[in-house]
mmCIF file of C-alpha atoms and ligand atoms in Angstrom:
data_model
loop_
_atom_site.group_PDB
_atom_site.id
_atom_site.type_symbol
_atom_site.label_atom_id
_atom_site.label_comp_id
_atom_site.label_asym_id
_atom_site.label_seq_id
_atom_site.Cartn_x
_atom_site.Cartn_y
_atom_site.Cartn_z
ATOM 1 C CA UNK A 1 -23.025 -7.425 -14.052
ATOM 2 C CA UNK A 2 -20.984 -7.653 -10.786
ATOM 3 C CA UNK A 3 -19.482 -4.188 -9.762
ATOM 4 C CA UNK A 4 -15.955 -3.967 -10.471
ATOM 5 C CA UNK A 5 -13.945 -3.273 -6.733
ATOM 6 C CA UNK A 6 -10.613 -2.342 -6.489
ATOM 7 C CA UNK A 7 -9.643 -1.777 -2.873
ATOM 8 C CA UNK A 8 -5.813 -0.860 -3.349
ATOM 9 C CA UNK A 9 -4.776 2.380 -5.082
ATOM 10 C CA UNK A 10 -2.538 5.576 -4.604
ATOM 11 C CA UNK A 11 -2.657 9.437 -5.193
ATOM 12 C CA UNK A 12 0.137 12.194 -4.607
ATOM 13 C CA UNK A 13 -0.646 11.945 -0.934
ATOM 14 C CA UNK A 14 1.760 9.469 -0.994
ATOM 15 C CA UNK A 15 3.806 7.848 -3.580
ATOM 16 C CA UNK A 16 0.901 7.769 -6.415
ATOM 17 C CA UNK A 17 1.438 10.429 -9.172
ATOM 18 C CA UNK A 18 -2.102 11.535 -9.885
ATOM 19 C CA UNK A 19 -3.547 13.508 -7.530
ATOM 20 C CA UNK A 20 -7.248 11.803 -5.562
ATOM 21 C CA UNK A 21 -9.422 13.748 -7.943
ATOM 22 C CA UNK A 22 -7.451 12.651 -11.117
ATOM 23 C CA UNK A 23 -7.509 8.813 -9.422
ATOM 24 C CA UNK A 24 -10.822 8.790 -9.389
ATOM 25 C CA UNK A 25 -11.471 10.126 -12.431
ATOM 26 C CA UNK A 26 -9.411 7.595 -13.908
ATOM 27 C CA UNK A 27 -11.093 4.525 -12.362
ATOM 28 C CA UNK A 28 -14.112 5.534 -13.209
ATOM 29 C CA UNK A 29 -13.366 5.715 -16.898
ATOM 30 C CA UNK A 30 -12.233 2.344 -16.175
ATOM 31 C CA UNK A 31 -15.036 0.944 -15.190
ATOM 32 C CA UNK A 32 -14.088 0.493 -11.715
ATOM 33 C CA UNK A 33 -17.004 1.061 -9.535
ATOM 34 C CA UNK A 34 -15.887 0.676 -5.806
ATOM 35 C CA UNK A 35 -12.704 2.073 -5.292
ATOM 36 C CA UNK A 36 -10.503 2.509 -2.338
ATOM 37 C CA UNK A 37 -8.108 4.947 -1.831
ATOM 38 C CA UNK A 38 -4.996 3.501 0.088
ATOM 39 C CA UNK A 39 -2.201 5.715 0.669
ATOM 40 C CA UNK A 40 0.912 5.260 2.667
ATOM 41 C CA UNK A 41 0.239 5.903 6.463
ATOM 42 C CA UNK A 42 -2.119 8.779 5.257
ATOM 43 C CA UNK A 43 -5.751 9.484 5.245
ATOM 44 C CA UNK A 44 -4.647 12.873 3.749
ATOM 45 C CA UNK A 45 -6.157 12.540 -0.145
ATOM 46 C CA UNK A 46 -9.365 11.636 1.372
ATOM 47 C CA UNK A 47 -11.384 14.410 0.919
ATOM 48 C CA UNK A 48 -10.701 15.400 -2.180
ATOM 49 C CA UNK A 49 -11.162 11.604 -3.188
ATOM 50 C CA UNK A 50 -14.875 11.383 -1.609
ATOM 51 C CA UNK A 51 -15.770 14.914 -3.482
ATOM 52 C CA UNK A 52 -14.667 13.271 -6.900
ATOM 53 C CA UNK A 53 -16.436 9.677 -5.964
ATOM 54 C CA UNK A 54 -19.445 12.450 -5.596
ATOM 55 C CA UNK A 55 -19.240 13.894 -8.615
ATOM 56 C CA UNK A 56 -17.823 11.023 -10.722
ATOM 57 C CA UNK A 57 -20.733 8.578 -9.353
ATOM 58 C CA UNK A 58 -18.451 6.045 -8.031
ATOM 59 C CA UNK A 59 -18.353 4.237 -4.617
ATOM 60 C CA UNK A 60 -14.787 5.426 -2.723
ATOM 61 C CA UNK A 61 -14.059 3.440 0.265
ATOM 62 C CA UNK A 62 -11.637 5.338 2.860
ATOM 63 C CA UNK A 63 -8.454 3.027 3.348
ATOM 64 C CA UNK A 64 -4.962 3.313 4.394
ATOM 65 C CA UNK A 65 -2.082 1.012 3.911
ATOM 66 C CA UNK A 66 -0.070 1.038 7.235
ATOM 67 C CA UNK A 67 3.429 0.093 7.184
ATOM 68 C CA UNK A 68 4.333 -2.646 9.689
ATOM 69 C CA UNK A 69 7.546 -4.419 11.311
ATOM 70 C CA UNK A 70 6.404 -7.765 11.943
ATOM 71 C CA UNK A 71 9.366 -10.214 12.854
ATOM 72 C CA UNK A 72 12.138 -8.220 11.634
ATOM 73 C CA UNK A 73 9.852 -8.348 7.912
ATOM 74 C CA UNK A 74 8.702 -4.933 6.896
ATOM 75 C CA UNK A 75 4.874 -5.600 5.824
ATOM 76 C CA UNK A 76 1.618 -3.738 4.581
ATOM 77 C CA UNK A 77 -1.848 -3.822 6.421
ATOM 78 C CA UNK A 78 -4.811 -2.578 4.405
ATOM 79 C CA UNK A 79 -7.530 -0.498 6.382
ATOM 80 C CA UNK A 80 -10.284 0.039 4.740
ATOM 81 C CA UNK A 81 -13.320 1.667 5.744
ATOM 82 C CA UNK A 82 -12.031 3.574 8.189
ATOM 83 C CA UNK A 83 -13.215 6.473 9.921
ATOM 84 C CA UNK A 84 -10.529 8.426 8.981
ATOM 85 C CA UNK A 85 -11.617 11.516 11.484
ATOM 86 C CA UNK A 86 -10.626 8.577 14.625
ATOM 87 C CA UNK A 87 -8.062 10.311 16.761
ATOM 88 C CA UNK A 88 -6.225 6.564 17.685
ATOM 89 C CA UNK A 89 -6.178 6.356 14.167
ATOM 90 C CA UNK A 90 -4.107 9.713 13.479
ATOM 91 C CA UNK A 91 -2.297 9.768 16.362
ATOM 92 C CA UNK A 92 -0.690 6.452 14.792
ATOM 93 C CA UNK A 93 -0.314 7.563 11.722
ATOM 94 C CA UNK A 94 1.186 10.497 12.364
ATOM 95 C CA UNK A 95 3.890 8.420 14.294
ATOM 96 C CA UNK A 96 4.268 6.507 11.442
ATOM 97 C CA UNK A 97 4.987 9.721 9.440
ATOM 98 C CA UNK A 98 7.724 11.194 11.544
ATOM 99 C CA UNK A 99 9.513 7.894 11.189
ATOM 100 C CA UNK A 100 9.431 8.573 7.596
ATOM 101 C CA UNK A 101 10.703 11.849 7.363
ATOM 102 C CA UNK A 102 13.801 11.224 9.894
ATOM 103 C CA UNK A 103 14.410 7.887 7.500
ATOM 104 C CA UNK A 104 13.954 9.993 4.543
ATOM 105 C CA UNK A 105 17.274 12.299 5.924
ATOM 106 C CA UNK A 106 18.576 8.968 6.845
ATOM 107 C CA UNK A 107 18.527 7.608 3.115
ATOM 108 C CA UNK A 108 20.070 11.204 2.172
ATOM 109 C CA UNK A 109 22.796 10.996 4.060
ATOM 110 C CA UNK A 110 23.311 6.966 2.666
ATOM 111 C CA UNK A 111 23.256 8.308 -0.873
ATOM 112 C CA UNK A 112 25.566 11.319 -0.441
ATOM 113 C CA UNK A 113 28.181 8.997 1.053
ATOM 114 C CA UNK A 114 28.058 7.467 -2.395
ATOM 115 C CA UNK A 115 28.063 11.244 -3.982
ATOM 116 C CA UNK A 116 24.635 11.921 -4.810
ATOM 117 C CA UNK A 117 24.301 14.903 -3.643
ATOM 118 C CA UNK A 118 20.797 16.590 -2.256
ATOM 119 C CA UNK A 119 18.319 13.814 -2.586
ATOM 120 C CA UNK A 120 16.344 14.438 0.708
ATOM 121 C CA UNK A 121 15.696 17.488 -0.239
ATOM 122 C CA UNK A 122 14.583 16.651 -3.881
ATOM 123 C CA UNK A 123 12.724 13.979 -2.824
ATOM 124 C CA UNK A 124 10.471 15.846 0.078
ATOM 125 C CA UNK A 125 10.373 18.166 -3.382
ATOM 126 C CA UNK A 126 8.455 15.091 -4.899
ATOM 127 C CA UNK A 127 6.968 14.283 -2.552
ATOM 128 C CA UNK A 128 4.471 17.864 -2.409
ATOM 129 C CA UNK A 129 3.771 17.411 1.644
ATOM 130 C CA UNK A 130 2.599 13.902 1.022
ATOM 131 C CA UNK A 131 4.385 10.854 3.145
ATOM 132 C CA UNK A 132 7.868 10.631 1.881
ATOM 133 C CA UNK A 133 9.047 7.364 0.401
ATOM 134 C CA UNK A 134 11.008 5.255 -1.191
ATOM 135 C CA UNK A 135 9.766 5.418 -4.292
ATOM 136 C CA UNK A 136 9.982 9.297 -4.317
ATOM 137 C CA UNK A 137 14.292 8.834 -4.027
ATOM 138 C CA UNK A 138 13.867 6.033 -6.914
ATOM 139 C CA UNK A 139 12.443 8.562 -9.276
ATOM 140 C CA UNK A 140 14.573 11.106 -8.798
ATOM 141 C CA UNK A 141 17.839 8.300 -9.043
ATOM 142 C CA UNK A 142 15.830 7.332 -12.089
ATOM 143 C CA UNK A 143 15.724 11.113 -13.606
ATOM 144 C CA UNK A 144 19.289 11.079 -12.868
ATOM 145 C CA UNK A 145 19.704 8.234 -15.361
ATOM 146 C CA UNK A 146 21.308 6.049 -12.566
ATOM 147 C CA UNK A 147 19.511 3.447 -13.618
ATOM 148 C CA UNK A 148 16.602 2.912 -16.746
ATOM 149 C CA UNK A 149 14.005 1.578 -15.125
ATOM 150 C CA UNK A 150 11.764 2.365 -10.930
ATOM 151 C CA UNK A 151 12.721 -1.466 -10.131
ATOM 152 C CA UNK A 152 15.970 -1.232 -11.360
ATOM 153 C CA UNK A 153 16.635 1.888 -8.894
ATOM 154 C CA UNK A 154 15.114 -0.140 -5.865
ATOM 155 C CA UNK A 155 17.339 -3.014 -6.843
ATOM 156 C CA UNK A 156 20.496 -1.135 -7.150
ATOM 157 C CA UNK A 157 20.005 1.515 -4.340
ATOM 158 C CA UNK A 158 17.188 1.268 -2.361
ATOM 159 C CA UNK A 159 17.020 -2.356 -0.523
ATOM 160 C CA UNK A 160 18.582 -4.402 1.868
ATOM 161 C CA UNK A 161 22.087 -4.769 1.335
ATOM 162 C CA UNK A 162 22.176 -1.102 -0.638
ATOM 163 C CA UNK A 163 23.724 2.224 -0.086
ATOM 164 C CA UNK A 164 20.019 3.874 0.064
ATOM 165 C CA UNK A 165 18.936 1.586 2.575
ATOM 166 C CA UNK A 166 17.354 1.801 6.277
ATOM 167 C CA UNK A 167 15.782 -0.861 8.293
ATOM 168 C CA UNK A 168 12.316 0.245 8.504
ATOM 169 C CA UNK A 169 10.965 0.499 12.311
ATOM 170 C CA UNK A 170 7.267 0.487 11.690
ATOM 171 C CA UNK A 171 4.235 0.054 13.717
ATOM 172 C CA UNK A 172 3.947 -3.472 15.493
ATOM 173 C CA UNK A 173 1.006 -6.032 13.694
ATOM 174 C CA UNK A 174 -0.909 -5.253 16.617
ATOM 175 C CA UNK A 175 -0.981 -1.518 16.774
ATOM 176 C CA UNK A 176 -1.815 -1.149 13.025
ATOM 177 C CA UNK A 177 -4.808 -3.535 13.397
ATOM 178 C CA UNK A 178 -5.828 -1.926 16.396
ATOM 179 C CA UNK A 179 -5.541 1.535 14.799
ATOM 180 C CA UNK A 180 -7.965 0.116 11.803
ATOM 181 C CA UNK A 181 -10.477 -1.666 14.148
ATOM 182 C CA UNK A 182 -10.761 0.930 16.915
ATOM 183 C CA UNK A 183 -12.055 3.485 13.833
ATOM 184 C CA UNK A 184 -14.652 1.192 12.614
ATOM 185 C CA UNK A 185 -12.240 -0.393 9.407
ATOM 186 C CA UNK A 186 -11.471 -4.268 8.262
ATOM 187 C CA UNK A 187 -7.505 -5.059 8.533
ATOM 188 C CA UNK A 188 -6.230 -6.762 5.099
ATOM 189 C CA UNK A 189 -3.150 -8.252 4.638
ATOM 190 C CA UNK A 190 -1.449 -6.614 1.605
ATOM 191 C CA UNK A 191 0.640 -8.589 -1.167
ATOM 192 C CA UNK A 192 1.793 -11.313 0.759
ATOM 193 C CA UNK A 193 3.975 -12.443 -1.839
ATOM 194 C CA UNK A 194 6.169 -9.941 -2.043
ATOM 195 C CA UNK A 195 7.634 -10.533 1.418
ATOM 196 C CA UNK A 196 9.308 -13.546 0.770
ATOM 197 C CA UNK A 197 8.591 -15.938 3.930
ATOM 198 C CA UNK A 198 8.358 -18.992 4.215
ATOM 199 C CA UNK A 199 4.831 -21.039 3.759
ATOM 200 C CA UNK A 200 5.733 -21.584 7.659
ATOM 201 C CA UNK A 201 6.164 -17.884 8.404
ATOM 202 C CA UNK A 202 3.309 -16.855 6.118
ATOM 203 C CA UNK A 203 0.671 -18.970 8.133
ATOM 204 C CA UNK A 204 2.520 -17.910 11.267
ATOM 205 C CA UNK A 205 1.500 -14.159 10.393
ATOM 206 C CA UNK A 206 -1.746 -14.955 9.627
ATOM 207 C CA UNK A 207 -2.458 -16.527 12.488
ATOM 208 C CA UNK A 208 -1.164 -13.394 14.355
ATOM 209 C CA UNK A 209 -3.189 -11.071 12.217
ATOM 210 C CA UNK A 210 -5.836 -12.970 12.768
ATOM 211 C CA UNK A 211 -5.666 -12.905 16.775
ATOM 212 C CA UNK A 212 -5.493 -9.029 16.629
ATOM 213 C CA UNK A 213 -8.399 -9.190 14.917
ATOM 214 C CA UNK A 214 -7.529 -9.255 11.220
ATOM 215 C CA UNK A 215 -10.222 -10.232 8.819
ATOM 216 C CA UNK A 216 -8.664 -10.064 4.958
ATOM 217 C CA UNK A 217 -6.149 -11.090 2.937
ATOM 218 C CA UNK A 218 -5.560 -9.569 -0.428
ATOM 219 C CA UNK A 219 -6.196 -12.252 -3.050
ATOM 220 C CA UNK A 220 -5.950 -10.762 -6.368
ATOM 221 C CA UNK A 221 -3.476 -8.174 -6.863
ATOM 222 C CA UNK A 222 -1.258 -6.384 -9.466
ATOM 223 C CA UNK A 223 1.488 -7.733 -8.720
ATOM 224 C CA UNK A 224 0.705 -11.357 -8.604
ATOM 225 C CA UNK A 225 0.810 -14.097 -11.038
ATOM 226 C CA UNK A 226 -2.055 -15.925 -11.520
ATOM 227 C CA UNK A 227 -0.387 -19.109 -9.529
ATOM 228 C CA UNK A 228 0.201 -16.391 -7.159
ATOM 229 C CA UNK A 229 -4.094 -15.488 -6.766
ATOM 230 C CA UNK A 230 -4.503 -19.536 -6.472
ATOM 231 C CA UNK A 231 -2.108 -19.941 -3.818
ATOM 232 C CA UNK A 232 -3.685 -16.682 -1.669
ATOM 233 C CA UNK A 233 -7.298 -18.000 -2.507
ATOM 234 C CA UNK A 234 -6.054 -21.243 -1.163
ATOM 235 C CA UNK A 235 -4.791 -19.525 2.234
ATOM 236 C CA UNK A 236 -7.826 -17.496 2.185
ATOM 237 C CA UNK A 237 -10.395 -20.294 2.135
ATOM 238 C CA UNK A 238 -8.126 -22.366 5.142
ATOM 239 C CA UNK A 239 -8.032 -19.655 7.338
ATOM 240 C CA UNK A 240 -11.433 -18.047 6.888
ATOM 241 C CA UNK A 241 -10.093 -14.834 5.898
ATOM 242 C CA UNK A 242 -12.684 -12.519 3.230
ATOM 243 C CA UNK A 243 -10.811 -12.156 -0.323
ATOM 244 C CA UNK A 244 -9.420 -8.655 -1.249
ATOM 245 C CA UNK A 245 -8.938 -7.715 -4.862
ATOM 246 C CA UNK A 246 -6.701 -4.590 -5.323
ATOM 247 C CA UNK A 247 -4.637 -3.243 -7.953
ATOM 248 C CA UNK A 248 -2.217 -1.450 -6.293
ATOM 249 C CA UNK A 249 -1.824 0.951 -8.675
ATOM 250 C CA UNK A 250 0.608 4.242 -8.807
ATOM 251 C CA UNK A 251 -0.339 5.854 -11.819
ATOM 252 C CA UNK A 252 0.232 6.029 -15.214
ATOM 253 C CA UNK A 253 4.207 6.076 -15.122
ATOM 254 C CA UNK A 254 4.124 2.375 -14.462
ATOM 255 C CA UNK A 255 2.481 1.494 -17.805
ATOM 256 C CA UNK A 256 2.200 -2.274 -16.748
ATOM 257 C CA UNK A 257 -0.035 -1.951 -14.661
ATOM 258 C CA UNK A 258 -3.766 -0.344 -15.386
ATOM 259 C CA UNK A 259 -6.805 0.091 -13.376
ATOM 260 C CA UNK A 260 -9.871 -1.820 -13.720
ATOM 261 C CA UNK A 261 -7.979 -4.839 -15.558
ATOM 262 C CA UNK A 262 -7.704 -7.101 -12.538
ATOM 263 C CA UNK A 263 -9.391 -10.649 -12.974
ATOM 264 C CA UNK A 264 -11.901 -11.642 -10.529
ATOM 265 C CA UNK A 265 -11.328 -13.130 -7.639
ATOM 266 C CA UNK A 266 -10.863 -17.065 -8.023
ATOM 267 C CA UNK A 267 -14.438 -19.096 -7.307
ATOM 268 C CA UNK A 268 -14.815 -20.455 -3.886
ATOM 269 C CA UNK A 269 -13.114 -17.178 -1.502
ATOM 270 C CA UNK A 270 -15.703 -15.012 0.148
ATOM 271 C CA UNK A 271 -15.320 -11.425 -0.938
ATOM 272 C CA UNK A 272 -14.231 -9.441 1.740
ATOM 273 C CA UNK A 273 -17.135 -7.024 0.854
ATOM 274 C CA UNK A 274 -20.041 -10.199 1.393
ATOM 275 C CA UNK A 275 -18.602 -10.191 5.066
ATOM 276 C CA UNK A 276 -21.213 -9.320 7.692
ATOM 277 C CA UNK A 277 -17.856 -6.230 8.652
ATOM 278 C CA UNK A 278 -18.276 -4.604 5.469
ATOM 279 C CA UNK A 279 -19.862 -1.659 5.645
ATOM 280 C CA UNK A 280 -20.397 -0.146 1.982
ATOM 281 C CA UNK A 281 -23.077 -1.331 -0.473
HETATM 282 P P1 AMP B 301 8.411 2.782 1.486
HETATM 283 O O1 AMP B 301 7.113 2.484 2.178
HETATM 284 O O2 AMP B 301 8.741 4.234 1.483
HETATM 285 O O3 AMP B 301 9.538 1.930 1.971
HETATM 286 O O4 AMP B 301 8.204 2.441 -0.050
HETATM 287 C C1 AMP B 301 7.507 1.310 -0.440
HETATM 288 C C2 AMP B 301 6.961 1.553 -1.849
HETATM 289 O O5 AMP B 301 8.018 1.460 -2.776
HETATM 290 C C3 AMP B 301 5.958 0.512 -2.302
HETATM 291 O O6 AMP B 301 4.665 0.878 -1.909
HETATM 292 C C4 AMP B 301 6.087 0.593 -3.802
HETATM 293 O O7 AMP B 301 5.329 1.672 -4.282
HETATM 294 C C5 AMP B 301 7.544 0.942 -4.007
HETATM 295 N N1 AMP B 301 8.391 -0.228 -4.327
HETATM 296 C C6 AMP B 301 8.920 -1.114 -3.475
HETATM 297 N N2 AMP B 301 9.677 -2.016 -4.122
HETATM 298 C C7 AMP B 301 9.631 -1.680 -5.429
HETATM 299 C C8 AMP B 301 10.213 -2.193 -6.617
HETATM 300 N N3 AMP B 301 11.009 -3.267 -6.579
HETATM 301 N N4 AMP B 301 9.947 -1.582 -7.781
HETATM 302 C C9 AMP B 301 9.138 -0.493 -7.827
HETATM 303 N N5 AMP B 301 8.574 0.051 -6.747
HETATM 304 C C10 AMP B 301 8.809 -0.534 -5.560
HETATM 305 MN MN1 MN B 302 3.816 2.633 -2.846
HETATM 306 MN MN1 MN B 303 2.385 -2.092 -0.267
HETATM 307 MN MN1 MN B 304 0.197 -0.105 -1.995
#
């Protein structure tokens, strides 16, 4: 039997609800067997992620997702297998976090203007000292009932066009790849898809990627269709890029989406981990 790798996932040091230990646990149980931990511009649940892998018998890679501004898009780089101890590495993220918490007050003040009242402050509640986000604010505007479902509160409040939202001013394509090279990691384009560009713009970003020194390109993922996994393998296998398979999961709250349930990668990609950069077994 192949191992089962999921290389996209998130704890409570960022917008994931269970905490590294309780992750890990989980994907074991499962059945995944090579996970990686991915959190928002954080290397923070780490640790306590490696010390379950340990005990649970399960392979953790160390990852990060890094948010990026690329061409006025905001878009998501996978690192994984990182040395997350690299000082380059932290001093970036940490960047990366400060710009969340001042957009964090920003979105506070938005929603008070509309009269809700105190949301910064709930949501760095939320958040526990893990990178604030969006998705903190949409479950405390869900809790409030102002809306019955997380993408319902993101559609009504929290994106372009919205009262709750702010341009994002990330890290530029070539810092975050940088940042994941210089520590020793593989950069992986996350959910393409979801950023709605054109097949022009897509390739155009890939070729970018690429020329920073960008080697993956997340294939299968939870939020894709399975037209959606043809079309990546597709790009995958024209631009020489290894195939990622991640679920992206949050935890249990979002009951649509499971661990260890992903299909395989289509036949005919190379697996990002049978590329001579992948480190891990
Ligand atoms: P941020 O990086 O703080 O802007 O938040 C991005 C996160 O919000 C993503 O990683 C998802 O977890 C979540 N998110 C974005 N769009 C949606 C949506 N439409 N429905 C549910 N969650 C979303
Ligand atoms: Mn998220
Ligand atoms: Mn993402
Ligand atoms: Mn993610």
């Amino acid at each position: 039997m192949q191992p089962h790798y999921d290389l996209h996932s998130h704890s409570t040091a960022s917008d994931g609800t269970l905490t590294p230990a309780e992750l890990v646990a989980h994907a074991r149980r499962q059945g995944v067997d090579v996970l990686a931990v991915t959190d928002h511009d954080t290397t923070d649940g780490l640790k306590e992620a490696f010390q379950a892998a340990f005990r649970e018998g399960l392979i953790l890679v160390p990852g990060v997702e890094i948010s990026v501004t690329w061409s006025g898009t905001t878009i998501h780089i996978l690192g994984l297998n990182i040395d997350p101890l690299h000082p380059g590495l932290q001093q970036g993220l940490a960047g990366l976090r400060s710009y969340r918490d001042w957009r964090a007050q920003e979105i506070g003040r938005h929603l008070e203007k509309i009269g809700i009242a105190d949301a910064y402050r709930a949501a760095l509640r939320l958040a526990g000292g893990g990178t604030v986000g969006r998705t903190h604010f949409a479950r405390i505007l869900l809790e409030q009932g102002r809306a019955d479902s997380l993408p319902k509160v993101f559609k009504n409040y929290l994106v372009r066009g919205k009262s709750g939202y702010v341009k994002g001013q990330w890290a530029s394509l070539e810092q975050a790849v940088g940042w994941i090279r210089e520590s020793g990691g593989q950069a992986v384009i996350a959910h393409l898809v979801r950023y709605r560009l054109s097949a022009t713009r897509q390739r155009q970003l890939i070729g970018e990627f690429m020329e920073c020194g960008g080697e993956g390109l997340e294939v299968v993922s939870g939020s894709f269709s399975p037209a959606e996994c043809h079309a990546m393998a597709l790009l995958a296998q024209r631009f020489g890029l290894g195939a990622s398979s991640g679920s992206d999961y949050h935890g249990p709250e979002n009951p649509w989406l499971e661990l260890g349930t992903m299909e395989p990668l289509p036949v005919g990609c190379t697996p990002l981990w049978k590329t001579p950069g992948w480190i891990q077994t």
